[in-house]
Short mmCIF file of C-alpha atoms in Angstrom, two decimals:
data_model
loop_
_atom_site.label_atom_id
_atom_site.label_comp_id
_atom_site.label_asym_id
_atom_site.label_seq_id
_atom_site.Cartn_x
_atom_site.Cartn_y
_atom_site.Cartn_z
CA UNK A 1 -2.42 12.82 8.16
CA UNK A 2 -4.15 14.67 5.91
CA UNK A 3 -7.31 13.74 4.06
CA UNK A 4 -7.11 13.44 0.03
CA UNK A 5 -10.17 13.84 -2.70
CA UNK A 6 -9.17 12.14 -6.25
CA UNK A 7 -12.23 11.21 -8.77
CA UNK A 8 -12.99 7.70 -8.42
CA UNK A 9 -12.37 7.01 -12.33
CA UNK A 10 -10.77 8.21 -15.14
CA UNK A 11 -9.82 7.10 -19.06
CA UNK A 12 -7.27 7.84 -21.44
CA UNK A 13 -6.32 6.66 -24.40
CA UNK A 14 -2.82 4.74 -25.04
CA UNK A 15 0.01 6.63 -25.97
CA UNK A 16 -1.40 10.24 -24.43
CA UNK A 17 -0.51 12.12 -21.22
CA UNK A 18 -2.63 10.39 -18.16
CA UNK A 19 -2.79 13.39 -15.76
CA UNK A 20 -4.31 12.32 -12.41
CA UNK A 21 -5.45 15.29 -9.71
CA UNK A 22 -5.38 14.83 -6.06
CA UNK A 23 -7.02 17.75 -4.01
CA UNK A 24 -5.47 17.88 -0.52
CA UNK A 25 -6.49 21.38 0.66
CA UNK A 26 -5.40 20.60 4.69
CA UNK A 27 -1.88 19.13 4.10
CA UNK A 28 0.63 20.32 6.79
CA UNK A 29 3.88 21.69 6.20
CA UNK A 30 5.71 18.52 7.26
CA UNK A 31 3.27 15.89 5.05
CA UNK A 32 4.88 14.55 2.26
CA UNK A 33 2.43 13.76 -1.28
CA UNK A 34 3.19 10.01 -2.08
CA UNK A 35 1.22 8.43 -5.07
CA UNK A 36 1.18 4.83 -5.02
CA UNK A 37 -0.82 2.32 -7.77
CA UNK A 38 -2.22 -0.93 -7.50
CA UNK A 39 -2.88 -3.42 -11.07
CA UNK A 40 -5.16 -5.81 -10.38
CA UNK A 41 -4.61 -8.40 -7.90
CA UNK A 42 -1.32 -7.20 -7.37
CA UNK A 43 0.10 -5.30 -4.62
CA UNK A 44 0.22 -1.55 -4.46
CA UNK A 45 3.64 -0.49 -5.99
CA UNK A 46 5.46 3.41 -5.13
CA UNK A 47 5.37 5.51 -7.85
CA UNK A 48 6.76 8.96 -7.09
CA UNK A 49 6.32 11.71 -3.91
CA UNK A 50 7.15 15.06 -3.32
CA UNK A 51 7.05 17.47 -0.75
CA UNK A 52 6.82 20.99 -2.55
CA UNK A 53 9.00 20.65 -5.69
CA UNK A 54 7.77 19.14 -8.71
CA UNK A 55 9.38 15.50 -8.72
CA UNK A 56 10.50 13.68 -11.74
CA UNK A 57 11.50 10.25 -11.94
CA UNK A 58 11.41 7.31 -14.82
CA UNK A 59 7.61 6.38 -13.76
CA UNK A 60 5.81 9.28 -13.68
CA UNK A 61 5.83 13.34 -12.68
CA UNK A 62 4.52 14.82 -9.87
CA UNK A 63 3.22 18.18 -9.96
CA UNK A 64 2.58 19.83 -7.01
CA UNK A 65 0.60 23.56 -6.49
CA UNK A 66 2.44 26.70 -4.85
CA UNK A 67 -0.17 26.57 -1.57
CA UNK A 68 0.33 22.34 -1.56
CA UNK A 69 -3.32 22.10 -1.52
CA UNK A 70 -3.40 19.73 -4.52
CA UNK A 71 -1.54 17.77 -6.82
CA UNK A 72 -1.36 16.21 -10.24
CA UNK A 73 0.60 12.64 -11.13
CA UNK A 74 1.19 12.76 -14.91
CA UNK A 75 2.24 9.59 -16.47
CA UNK A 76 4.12 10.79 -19.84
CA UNK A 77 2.80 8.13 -22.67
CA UNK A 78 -0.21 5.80 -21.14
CA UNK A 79 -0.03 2.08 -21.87
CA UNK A 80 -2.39 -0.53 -21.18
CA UNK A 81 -0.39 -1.78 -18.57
CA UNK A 82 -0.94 1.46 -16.51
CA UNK A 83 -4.64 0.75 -16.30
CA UNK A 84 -4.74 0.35 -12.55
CA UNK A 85 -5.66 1.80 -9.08
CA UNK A 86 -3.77 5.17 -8.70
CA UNK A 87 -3.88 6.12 -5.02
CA UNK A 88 -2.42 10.03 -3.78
CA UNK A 89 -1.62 9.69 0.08
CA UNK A 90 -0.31 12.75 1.96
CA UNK A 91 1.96 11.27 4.85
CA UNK A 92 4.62 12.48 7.91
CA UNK A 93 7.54 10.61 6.53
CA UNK A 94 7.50 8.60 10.08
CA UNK A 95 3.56 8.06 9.76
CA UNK A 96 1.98 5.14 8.51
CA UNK A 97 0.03 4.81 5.58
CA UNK A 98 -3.34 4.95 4.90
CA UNK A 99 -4.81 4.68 1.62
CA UNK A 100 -8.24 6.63 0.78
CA UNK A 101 -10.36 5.12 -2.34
CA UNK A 102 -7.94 6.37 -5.55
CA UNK A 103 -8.36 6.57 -8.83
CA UNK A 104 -9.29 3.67 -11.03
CA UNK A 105 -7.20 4.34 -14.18
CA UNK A 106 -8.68 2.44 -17.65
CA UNK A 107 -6.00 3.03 -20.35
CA UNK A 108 -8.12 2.08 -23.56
CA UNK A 109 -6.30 1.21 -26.84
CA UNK B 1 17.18 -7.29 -4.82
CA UNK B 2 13.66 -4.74 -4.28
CA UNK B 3 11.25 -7.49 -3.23
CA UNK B 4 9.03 -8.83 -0.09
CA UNK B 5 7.63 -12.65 -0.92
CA UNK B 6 4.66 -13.41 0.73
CA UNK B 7 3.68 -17.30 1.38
CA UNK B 8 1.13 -19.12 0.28
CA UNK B 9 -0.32 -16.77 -2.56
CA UNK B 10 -3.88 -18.78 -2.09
CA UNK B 11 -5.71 -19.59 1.60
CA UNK B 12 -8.87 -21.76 2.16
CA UNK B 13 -9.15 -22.48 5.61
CA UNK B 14 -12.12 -23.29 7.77
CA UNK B 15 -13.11 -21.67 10.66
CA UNK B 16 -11.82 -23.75 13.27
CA UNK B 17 -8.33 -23.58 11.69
CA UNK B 18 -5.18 -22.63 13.34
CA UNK B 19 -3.22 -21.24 9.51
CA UNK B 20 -0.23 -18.67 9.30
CA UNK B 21 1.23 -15.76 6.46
CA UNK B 22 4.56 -15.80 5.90
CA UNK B 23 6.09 -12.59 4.48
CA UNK B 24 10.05 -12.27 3.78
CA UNK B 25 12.04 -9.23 2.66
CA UNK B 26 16.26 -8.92 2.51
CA UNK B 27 16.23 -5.09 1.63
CA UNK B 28 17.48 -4.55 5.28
CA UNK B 29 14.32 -2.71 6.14
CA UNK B 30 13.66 -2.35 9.54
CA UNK B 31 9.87 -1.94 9.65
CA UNK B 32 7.40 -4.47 8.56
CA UNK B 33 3.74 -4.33 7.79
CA UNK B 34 0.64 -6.02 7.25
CA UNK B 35 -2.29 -4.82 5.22
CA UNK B 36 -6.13 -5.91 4.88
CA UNK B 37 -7.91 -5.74 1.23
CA UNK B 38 -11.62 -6.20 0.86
CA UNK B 39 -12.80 -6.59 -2.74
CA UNK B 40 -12.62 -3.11 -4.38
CA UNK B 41 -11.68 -1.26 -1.54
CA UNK B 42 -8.54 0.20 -0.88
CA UNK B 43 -6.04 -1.58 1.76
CA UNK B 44 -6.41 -1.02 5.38
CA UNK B 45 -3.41 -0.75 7.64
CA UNK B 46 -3.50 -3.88 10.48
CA UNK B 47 -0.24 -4.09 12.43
CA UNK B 48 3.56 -2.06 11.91
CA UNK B 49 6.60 -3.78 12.95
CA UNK B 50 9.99 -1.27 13.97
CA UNK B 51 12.81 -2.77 14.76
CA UNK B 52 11.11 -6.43 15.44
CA UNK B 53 8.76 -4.76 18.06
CA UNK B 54 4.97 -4.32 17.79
CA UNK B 55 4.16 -0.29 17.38
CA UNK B 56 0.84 -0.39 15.88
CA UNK B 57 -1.92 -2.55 16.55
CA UNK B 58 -4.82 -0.98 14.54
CA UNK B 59 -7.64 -2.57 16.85
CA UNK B 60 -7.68 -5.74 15.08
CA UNK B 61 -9.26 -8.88 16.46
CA UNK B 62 -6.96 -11.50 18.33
CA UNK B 63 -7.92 -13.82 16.09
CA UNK B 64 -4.99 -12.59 14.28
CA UNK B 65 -1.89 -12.60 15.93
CA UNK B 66 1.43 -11.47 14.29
CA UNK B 67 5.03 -12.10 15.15
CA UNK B 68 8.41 -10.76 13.96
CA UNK B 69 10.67 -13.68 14.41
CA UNK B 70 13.76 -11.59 13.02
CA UNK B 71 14.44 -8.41 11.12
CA UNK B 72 13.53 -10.29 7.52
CA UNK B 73 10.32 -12.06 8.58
CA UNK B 74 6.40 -11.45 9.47
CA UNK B 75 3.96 -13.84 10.44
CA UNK B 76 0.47 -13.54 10.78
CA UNK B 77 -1.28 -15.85 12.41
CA UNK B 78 -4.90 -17.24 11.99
CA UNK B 79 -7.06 -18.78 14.47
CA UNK B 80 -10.88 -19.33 14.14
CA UNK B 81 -11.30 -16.65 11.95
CA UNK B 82 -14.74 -15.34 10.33
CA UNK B 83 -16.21 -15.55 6.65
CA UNK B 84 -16.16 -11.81 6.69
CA UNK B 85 -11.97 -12.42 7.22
CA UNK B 86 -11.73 -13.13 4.09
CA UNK B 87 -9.72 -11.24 1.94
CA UNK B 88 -5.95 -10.69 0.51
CA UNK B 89 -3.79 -9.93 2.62
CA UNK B 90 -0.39 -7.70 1.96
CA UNK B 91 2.78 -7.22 3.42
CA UNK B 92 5.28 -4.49 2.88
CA UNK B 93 8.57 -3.22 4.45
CA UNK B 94 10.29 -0.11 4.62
CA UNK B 95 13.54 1.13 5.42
CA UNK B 96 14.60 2.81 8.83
CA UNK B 97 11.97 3.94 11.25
CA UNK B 98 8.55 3.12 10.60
CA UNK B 99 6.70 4.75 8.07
CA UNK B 100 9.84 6.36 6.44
CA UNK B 101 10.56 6.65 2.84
CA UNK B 102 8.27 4.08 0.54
CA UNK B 103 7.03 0.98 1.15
CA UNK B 104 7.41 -1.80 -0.87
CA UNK B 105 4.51 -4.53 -1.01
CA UNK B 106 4.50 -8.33 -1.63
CA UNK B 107 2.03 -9.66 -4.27
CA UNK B 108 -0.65 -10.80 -0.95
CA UNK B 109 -2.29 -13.95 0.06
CA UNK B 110 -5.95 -14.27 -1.24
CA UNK B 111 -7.45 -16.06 1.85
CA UNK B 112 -10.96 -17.40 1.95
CA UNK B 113 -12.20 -18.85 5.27
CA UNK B 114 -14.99 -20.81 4.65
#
């Protein structure tokens, strides 16, 4: 599967647009972007994925690039209780998972 | 119903302890999973379960041994693990073949092997 870059922390304030990139420059054809997100002593909980088409669902959007070589998970109107562990894995449908470091996510009032 | 339990939430066992994880899911999901999370790290992938078989053993000690017992179940079991073994442990399932479609995750057992 194919490797993913993401910045290891990010803020936003409550209410606003929390955009988060993922760079994944040597995704195959077949690899699927999933973004998954883990609060705090919880476990990690799907969000969205996509394979080329921008994706759309009562969580969050998922933009993805024309060349598939990155991607951005917007969540429309932060709350506090987004502030969590955002990870973007690029998977085979029939591969496993494995997670790379994410995104911690502090939604500040 | 959209959820995997996982059994006991809290672990402290000692290293000459013989312990198991329990992890339950009715979605009908035919592959099974169990996860390793060190403090601040992300999760790491330890054994996949399709169709009740064994298809992935990620190199982990034998110290941990899982079983499948039926389509809805996972254990994991513990035998003289390590300090270092300590950590929270997660389950998840998936429907069809493994590694299709999303997983879903139970909330983990925090073990701590003393």
């Amino acid at each position: 599967d194919a490797k993913t870059t993401q910045p290891p922390s990010m803020d936003c304030a409550e209410g606003r647009a929390a955009n988060l990139p993922c760079n994944h420059s040597t995704i195959s054809g077949n690899e699927y972007v999933y973004w998954y997100r883990q609060i705090h002593s919880q476990g990690p909980q799907y969000i969205i994925h996509g394979l080329k088409n921008n994706e759309t669902n009562e969580m969050a959007s998922l933009i993805i690039t024309e060349d598939r070589k990155s991607s951005t998970l917007i969540l429309p109107h932060a709350t506090l209780r987004d502030t969590a562990v955002y990870y973007c894995i690029v998977r085979v449908v029939n591969n496993d998972m494995r997670f790379g470091a994410g995104t911690r996510l502090t939604v500040k009032p | 119903d959209t959820e995997v339990t996982q059994t006991p939430k809290h672990l402290v066992m000692g290293m000459t302890n013989k312990k198991s994880l329990k992890c339950e899911q009715h979605m009908g999901h035919r592959a099974m999973y169990w996860y390793k999370q060190k403090a601040k790290k992300p999760p790491e992938l330890m054994f996949v379960y399709s169709y009740e078989k064994l298809s992935i053993n990620e190199s982990v000690p034998s110290r941990f041994s899982p079983e499948c017992p039926n389509s809805s179940l996972l254990n994991l079991h513990l035998h003289a693990l390590q300090p270092e073994d300590s950590a929270l442990y997660l389950c998840a399932s998936s429907g069809g073949l493994a590694g299709a479609g999303e997983q879903y995750f139970g909330p983990g057992t925090r073990l701590t092997v003393t």
